[in-house]
Coordinates of C-alpha atoms and ligand atoms in Angstrom, one line a residue:
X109 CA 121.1 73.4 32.7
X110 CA 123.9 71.2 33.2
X111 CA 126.7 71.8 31.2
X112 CA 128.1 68.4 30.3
X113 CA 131.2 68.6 28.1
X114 CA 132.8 71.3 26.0
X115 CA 133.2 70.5 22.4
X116 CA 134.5 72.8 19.5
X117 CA 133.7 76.1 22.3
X118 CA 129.6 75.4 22.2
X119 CA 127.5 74.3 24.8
X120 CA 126.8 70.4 25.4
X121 CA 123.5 69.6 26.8
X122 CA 122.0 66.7 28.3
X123 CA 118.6 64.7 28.4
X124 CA 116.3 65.2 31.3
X125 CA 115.7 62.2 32.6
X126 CA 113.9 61.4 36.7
X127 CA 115.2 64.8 37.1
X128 CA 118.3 64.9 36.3
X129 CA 120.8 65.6 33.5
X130 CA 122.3 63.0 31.6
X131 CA 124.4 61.9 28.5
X132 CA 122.5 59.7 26.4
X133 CA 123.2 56.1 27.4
X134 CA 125.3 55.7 24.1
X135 CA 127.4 58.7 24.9
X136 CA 126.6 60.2 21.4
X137 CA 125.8 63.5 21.1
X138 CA 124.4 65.7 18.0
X139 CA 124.7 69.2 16.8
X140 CA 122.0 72.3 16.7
X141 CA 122.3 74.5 13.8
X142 CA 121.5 78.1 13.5
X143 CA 119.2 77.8 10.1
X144 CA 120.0 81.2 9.0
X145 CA 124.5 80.7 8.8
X146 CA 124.2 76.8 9.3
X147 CA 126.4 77.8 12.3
X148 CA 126.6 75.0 14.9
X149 CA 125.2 76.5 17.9
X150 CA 125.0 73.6 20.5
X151 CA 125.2 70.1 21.0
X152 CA 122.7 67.7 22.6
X153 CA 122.8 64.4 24.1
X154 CA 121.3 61.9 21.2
X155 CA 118.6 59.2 22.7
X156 CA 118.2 56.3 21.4
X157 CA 115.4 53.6 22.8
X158 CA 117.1 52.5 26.3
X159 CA 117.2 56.6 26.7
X160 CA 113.6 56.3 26.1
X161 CA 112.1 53.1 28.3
X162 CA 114.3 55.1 30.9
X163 CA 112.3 57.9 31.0
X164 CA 109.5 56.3 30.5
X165 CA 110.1 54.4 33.3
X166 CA 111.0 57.2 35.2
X167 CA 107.2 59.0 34.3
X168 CA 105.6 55.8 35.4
X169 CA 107.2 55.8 39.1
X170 CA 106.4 59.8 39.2
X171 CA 102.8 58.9 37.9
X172 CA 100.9 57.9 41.1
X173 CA 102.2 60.9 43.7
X174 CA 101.5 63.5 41.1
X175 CA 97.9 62.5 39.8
X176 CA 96.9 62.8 43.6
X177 CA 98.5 65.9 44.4
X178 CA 95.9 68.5 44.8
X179 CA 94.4 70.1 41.9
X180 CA 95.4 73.6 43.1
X181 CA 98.8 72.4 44.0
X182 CA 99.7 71.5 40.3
X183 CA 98.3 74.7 39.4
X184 CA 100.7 76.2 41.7
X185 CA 104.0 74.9 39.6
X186 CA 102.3 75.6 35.8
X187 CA 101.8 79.4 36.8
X188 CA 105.2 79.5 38.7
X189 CA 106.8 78.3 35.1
X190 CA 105.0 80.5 33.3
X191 CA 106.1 83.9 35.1
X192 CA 109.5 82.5 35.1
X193 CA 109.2 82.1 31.1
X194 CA 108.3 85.8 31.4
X195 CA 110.8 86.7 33.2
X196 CA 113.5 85.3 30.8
X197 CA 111.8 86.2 27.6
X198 CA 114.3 87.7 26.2
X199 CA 117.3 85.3 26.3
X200 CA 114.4 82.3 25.8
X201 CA 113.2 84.2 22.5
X202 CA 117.1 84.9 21.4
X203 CA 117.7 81.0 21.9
X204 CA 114.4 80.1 20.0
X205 CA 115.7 82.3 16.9
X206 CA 118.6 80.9 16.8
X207 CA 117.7 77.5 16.7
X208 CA 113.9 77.9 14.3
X209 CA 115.2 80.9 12.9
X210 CA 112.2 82.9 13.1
X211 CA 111.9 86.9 13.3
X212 CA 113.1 87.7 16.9
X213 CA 109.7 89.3 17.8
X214 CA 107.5 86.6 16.3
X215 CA 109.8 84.9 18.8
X216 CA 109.2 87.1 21.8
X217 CA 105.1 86.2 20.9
X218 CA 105.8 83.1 21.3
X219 CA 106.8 82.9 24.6
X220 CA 104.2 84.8 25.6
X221 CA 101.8 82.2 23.7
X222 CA 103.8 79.4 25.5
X223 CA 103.4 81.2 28.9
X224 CA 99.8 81.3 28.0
X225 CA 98.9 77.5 27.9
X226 CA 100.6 77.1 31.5
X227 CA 98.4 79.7 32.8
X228 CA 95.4 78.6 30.8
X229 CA 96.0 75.2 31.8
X230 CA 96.5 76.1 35.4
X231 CA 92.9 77.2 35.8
X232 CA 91.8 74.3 34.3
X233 CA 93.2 71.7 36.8
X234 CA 90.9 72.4 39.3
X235 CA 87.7 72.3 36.7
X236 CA 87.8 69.0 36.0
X237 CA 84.6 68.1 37.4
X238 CA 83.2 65.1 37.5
X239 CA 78.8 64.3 37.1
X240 CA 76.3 62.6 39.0
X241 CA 73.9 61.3 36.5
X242 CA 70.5 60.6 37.8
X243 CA 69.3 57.2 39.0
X244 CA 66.9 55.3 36.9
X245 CA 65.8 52.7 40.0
X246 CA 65.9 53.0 44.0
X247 CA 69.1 51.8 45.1
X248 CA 71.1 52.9 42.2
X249 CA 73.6 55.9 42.2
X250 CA 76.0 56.8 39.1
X251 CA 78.7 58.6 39.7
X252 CA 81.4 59.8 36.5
X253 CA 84.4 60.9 37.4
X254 CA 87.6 62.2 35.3
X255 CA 90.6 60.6 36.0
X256 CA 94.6 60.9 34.4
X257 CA 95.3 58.9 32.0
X258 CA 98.9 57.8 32.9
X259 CA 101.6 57.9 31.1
X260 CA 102.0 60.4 28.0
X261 CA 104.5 60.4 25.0
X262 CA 104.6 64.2 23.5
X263 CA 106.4 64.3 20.2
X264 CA 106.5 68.2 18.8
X265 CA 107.7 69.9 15.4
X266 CA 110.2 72.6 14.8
X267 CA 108.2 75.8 13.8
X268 CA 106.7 76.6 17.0
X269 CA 109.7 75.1 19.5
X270 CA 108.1 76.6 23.0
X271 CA 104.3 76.7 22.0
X272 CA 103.9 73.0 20.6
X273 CA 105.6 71.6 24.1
X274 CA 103.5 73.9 26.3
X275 CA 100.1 73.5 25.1
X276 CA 100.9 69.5 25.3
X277 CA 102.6 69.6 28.4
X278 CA 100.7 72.1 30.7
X279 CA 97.5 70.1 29.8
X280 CA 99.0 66.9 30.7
X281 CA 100.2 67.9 33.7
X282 CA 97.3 70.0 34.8
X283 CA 95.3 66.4 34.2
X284 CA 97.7 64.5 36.5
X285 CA 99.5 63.2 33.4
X286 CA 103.5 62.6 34.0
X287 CA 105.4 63.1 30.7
X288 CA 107.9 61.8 28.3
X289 CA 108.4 64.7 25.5
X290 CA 110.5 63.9 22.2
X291 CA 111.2 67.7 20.8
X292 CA 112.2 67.8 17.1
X293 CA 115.8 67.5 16.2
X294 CA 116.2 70.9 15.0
X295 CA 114.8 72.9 18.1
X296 CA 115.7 70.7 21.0
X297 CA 117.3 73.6 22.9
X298 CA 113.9 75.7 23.6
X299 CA 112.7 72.4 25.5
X300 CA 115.3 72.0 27.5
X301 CA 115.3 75.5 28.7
X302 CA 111.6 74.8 29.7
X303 CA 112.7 71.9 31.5
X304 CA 114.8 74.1 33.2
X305 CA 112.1 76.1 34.5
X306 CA 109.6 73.3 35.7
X307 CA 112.8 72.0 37.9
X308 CA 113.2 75.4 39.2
X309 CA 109.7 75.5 39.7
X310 CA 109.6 72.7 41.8
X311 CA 108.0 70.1 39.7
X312 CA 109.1 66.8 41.3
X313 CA 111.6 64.4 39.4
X314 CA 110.4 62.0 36.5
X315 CA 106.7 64.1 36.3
X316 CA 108.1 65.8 33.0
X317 CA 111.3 64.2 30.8
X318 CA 112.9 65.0 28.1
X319 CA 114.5 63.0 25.2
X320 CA 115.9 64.8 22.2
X321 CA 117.6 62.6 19.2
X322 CA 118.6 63.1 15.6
X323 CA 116.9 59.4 15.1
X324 CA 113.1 59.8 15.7
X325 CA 112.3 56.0 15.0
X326 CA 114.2 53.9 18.3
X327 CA 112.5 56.6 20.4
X328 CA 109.0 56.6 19.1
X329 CA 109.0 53.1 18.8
X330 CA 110.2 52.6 22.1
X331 CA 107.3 54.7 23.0
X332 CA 104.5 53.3 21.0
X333 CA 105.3 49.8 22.1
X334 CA 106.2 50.2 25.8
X335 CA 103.0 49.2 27.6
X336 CA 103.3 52.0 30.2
X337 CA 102.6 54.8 27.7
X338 CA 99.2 55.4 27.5
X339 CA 98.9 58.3 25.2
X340 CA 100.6 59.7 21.8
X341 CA 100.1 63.4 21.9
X342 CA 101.7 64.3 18.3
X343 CA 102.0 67.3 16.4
X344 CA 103.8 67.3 12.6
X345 CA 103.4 66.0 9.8
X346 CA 100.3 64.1 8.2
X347 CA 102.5 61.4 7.1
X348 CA 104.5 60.9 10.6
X349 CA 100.5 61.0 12.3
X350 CA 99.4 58.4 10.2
X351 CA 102.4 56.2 11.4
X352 CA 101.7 56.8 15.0
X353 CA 98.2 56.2 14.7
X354 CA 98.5 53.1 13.1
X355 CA 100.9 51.9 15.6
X356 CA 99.5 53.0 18.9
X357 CA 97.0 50.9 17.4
X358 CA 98.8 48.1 18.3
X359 CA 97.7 48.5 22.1
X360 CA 94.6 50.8 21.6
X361 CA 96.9 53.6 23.1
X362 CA 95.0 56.6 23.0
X363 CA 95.9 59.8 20.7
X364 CA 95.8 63.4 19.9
X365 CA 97.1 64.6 16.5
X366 CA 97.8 68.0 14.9
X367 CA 98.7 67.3 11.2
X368 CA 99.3 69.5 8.1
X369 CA 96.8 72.6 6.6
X370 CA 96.6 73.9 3.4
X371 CA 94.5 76.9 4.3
X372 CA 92.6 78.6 1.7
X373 CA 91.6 82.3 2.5
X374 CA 88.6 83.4 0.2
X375 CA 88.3 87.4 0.3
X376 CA 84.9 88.5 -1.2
X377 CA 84.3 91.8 -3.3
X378 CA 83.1 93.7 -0.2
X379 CA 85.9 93.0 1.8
X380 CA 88.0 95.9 3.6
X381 CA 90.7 95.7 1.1
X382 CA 93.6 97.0 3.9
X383 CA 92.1 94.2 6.6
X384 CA 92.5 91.6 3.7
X385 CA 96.5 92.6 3.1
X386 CA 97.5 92.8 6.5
X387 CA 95.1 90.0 7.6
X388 CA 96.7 87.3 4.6
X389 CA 100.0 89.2 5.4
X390 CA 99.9 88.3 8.5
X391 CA 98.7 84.6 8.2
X392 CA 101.1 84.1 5.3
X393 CA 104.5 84.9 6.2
X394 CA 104.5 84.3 9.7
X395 CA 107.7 81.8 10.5
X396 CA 108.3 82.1 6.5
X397 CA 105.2 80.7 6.1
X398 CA 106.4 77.2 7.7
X399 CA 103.1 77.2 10.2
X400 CA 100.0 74.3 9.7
X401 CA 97.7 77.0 9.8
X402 CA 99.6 79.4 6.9
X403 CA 97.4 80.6 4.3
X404 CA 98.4 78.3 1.5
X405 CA 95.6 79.2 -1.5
X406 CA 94.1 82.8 -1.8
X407 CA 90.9 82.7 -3.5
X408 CA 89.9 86.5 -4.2
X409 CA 86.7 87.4 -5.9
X410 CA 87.4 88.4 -9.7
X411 CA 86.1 92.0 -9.3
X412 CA 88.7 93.2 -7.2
X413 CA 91.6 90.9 -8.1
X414 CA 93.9 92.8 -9.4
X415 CA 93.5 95.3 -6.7
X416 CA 94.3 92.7 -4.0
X417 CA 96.8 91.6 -6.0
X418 CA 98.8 95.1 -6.7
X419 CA 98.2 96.3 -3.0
X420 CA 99.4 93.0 -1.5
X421 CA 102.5 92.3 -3.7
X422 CA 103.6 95.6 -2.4
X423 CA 103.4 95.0 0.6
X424 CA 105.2 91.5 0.4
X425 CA 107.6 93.3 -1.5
X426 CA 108.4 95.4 1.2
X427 CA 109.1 93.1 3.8
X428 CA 112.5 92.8 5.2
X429 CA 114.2 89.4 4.9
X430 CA 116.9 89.0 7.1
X431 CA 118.7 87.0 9.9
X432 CA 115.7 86.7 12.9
X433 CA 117.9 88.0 15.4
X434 CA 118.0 92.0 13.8
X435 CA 115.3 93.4 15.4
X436 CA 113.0 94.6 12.5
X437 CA 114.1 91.9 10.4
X438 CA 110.1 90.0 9.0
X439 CA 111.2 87.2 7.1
X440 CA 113.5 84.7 8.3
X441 CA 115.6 81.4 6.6
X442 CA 113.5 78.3 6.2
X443 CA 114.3 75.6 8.4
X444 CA 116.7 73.5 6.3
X445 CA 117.6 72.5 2.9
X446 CA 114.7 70.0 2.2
X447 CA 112.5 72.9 2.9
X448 CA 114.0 75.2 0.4
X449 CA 113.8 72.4 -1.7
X450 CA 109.9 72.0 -1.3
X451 CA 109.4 75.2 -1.8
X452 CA 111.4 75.8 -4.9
X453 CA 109.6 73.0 -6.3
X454 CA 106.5 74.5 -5.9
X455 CA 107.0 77.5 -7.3
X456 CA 109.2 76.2 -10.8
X457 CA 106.1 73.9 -11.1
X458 CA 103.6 76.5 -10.8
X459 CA 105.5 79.0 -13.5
X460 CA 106.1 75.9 -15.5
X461 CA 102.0 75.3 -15.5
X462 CA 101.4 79.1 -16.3
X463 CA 101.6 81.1 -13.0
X464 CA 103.0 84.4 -13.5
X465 CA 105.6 85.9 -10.3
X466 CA 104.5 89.1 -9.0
X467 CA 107.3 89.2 -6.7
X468 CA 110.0 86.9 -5.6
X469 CA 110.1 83.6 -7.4
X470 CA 113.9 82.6 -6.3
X471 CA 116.1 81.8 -3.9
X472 CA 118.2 84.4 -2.2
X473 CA 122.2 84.0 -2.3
X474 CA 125.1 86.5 -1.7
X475 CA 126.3 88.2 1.1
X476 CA 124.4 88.3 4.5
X477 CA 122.8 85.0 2.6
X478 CA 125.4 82.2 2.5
X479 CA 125.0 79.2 4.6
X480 CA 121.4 79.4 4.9
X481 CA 118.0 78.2 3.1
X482 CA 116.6 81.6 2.0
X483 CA 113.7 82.2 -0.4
X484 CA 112.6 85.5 -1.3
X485 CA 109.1 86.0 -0.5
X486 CA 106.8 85.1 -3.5
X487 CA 103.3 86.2 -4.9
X488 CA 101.9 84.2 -7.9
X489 CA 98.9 84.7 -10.0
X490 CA 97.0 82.8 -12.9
X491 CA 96.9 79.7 -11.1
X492 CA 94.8 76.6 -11.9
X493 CA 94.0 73.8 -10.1
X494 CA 96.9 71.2 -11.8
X495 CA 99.9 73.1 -10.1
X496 CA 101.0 70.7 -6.9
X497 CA 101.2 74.2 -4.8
X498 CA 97.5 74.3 -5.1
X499 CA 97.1 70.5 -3.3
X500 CA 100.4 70.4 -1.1
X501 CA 101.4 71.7 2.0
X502 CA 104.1 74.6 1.0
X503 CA 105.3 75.3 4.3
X504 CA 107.1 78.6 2.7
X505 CA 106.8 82.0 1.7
X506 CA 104.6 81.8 -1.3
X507 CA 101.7 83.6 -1.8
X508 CA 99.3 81.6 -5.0
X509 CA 96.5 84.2 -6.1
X510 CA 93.5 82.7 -7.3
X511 CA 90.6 84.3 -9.1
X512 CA 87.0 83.0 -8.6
X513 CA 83.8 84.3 -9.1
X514 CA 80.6 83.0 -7.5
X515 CA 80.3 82.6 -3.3
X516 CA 79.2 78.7 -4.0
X517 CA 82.3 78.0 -6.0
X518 CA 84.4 79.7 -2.6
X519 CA 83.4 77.4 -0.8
X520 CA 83.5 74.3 -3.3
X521 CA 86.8 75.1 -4.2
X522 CA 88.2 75.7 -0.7
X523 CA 87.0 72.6 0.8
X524 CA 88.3 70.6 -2.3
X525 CA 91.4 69.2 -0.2
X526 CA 91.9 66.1 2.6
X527 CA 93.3 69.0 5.2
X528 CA 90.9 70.5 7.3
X529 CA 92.8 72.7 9.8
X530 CA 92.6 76.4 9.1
X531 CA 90.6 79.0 7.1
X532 CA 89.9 82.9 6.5
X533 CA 87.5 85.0 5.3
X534 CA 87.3 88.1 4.7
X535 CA 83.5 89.9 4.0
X536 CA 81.8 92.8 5.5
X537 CA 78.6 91.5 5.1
X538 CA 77.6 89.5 8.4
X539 CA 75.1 87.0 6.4
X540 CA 78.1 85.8 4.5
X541 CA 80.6 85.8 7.3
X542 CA 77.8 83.5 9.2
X543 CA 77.4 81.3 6.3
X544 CA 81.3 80.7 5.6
X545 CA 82.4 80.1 8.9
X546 CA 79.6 77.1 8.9
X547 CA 79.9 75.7 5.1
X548 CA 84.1 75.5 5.4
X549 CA 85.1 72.4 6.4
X550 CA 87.7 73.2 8.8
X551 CA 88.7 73.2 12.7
X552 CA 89.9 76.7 13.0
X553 CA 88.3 79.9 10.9
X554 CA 89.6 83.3 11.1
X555 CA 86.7 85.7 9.8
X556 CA 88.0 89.2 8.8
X557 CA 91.8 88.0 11.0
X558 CA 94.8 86.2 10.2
X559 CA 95.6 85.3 13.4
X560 CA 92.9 83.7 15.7
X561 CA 94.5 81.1 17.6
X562 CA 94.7 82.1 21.5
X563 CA 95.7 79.5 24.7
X564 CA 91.8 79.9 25.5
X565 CA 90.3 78.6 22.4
X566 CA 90.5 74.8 21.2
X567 CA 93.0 74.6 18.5
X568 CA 92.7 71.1 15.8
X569 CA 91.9 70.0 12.6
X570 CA 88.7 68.1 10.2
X571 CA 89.3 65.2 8.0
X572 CA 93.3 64.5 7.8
X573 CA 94.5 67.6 9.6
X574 CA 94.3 65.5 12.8
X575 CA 92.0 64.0 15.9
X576 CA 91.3 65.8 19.0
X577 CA 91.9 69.4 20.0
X578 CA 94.5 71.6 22.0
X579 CA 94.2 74.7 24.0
X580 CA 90.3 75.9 25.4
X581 CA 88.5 74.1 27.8
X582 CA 88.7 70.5 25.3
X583 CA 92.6 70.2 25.7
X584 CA 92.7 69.0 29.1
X585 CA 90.5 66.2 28.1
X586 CA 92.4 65.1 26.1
X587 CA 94.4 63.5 28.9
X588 CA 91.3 62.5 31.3
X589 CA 89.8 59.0 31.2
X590 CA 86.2 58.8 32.4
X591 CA 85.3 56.2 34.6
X592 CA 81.2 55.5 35.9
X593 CA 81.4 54.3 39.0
X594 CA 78.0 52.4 39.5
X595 CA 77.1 52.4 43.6
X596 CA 74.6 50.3 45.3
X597 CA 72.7 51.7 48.1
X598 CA 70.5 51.0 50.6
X599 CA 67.9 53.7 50.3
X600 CA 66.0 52.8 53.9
X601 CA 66.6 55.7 56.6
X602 CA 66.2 53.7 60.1
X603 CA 63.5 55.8 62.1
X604 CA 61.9 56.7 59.1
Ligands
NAP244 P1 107.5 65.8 11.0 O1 108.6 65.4 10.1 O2 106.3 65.0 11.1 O3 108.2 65.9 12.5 C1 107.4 66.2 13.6 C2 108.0 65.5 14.8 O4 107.9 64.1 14.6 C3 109.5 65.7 15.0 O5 109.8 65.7 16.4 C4 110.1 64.5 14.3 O6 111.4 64.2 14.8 C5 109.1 63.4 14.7 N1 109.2 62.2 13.9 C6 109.4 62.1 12.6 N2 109.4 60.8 12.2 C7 109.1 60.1 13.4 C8 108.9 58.7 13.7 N3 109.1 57.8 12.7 N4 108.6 58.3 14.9 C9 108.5 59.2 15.9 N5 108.7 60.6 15.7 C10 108.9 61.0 14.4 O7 107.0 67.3 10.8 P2 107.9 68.6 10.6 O8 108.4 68.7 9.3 O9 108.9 68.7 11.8 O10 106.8 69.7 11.0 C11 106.0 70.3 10.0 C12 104.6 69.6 9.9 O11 104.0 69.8 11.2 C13 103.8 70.3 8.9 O12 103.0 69.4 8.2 C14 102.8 71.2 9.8 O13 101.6 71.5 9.1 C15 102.7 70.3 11.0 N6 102.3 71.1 12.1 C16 101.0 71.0 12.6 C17 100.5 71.7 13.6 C18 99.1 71.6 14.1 O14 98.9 72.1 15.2 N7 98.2 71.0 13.4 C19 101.4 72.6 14.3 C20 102.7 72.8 13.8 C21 103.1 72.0 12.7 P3 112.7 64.7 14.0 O15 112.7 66.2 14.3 O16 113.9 64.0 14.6 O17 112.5 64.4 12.6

């Protein structure tokens, strides 16, 4: 990656722009942080909107040559990136800690997630068939056929810096999409590295570009309003979707959204009390609980509540909070101060309404500590349904135990929000299993896991956890138009 300028003994890095690396047009240039010191850890070129309509413009020249390269040819350069991310796991997964702050092997699964949308995706590219629908008169034939949409704007969060850009990117350009991608300002550097790859993987200029800033608003205006995107592909916040949405509007642009969860986990009385811990464990604190599909509410059924709740505050007790880079270190810093914040919130509220702390409860200080946003992780009981933490999106380590008693009132109570993106359950009995996984209004359920996203399965949200789906055999459609091509024909064979 082209090394710019040297400033204050970091790294400066550029934008990836037609191929190339570039300062940003203004010259300007912000800093990375390392969320667990507050350490300054690079630099990167800041974009504003020329930055943008450059790249842009730059996707809409590479556009035409790469939606008619062969199927099997585009195939070639996603699988070639993703053995090179293997290949360089280690110093990829070492960078992504150091910018997210995550648990150095959550990182390392990462990447292996990430690799797994380019390879997923790969095989997809040449399974985009199209359909001959049958004729309703002689002379008629109909033909449908999928075709790339154009021209796609790829804005991604911080908590999942390599996954969020691969399973946008390798479906676009397994469609015959080009891209423009706008990473989030505090994980810029993971996306760049990818870049890196795709070049040496011979992915031709301006087909994939790359635009970090520190001001989101020139740049996603720029590409919401320039008439050669054709697609938002967004994932964040519910607040930042609506915006987009309602812009893109503006020229019917087309979009795919991943928004905010509030996932409720309901564990029944005959649930396998160990698969329950480690399966909420698991859900819970990965990335400090700063993931969309996080368990947020744990509804557990009032016979064996207190058992759950002994068994897993022990175990959240014994997790080992830490910077991401030690290697057995489970519990990372949050992401930045307005995190901490949230979080803090949440939990003073809660206590304030009546919960009682289990464990945690506070933010962590002193040595190993300063500099950072830590919170130690949290398990609450005697919740009720007034407490914020039970309606909003935590995006922390806290764990809210919740007592209920009848299977009806599960469910009543866990579709009683306007997020729709993950649930669990956990249940032995298969009847019940069955019937939660159909009467919970969500995208995603984990029955008797805590972890059931894979590249292969579609990935998305109900109600105002988003539109459209990532990952399986749906996500490439996301970037296909369908066009009927109506033909006219003369059905007479001469001699006949
Ligand atoms: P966010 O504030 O919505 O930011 C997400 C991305 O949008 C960042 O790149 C951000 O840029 C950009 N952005 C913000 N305002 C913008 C604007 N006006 N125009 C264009 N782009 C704009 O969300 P976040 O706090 O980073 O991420 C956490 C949220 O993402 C949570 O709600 C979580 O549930 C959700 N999420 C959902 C999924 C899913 O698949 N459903 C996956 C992961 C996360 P800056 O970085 O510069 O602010």
């Amino acid at each position: 990656m082209t090394e710019l300028t040297a400033q204050t003994g970091t790294r400066t890095y550029g934008l990836f722009v037609d191929g190339q690396w570039e300062p940003a047009g203004s010259g300007r240039t912000f800093p990375v942080t390392d969320p667990a010191t507050g350490a300054t850890v690079a630099f990167v070129a800041d974009a504003g909107a020329d930055d943008a309509r450059r790249a842009i413009e730059a996707a809409y020249r590479a556009f035409p040559a790469w939606s008619r390269t062969p199927a099997v040819d585009r195939s070639r350069i996603l699988r070639h990136v993703a053995a090179l991310m293997r290949e360089r796991k280690e110093p990829l997964a070492r960078q992504l800690t150091r910018e997210g702050g995550k648990p150095i092997r959550e990182a390392r699964g990462e990447i292996e997630y990430a690799a797994g949308f380019l390879d997923w995706f790969a095989g997809e590219a040449e399974r985009v068939y199209g359909d001959i629908i049958p004729h309703w008169t002689f002379g008629k034939r109909h033909l449908v056929l999928k075709q790339p949409i154009g021209v796609v704007a790829a804005i991604t969060p911080w908590n999942f810096p390599a996954a969020m850009v691969t399973r946008k990117v390798a479906p676009a350009l397994a469609a015959g999409c080009t891209v423009v991608l706008k990473p989030a300002e505090q994980t810029p550097l993971t996306a760049l590295a990818l870049a890196e790859l795709f070049a040496q993987a011979g992915l031709p200029p301006g087909v994939l570009n790359i635009v970090p800033t520190s001001d989101p608003r020139p740049v996603g205006e720029e590409m919401l309003h320039n008439e050669l995107v054709r697609k938002i592909t967004f994932t964040g916040s519910t607040e930042v979707g609506k915006y987009l949405m309602r812009e893109a509007a503006g020229q019917v642009k087309r979009v795919s959204l991943e928004l905010g969860g509030h996932a409720p986990v309901i564990i029944f009385d005959d649930a396998d009390l160990d698969k329950a811990v480690a399966g909420t464990l698991a859900s819970k604190f990965r990335n400090m609980g700063q993931t969309c599909v996080c368990a947020n509410r744990i509804y557990v059924q009032r016979g064996i509540l207190d058992a759950f709740a002994q068994r897993f505050a022990e175990a959240v007790r014994s997790l080992k909070v830490g910077h991401g880079l030690e290697e057995d270190v489970q519990v990372g810093p949050l992401i930045d101060a307005a995190g901490l914040e949230k979080v803090k919130s949440h939990v003073d509220d809660a206590v304030a309404k009546g919960a009682r702390v289990l464990t945690g409860g506070h933010v962590i200080t002193g040595d190993g500590f300063s500099g950072g946003c830590w919170y130690a992780p949290t398990v609450l009981v005697d919740m009720h349904d007034e407490m914020r933490i039970m309606k909003e999106e935590t995006f922390g380590p806290v764990a809210p135990i919740i007592a209920f008693d009848t299977e009806a009132e599960a469910y009543r109570r866990a579709n009683d929000s306007r997020y729709g993106l993950a649930a669990y359950v956990f249940t032995e009995n298969i009847n019940r299993a069955l019937r939660a996984a159909e009467r919970l209004e969500y995208g995603i359920v984990g029955v008797n896991e805590g972890l059931p996203s894979t590249p292969q399965v579609p990935f998305g949200g109900f109600k105002e956890s988003g539109i459209g789906r990532e990952g399986g055999p749906y996500g490439i459609h996301e970037f296909l138009e369908v066009k009927m091509v109506g033909l006219a024909i003369d059905e007479t064979v001469p001699g006949e």
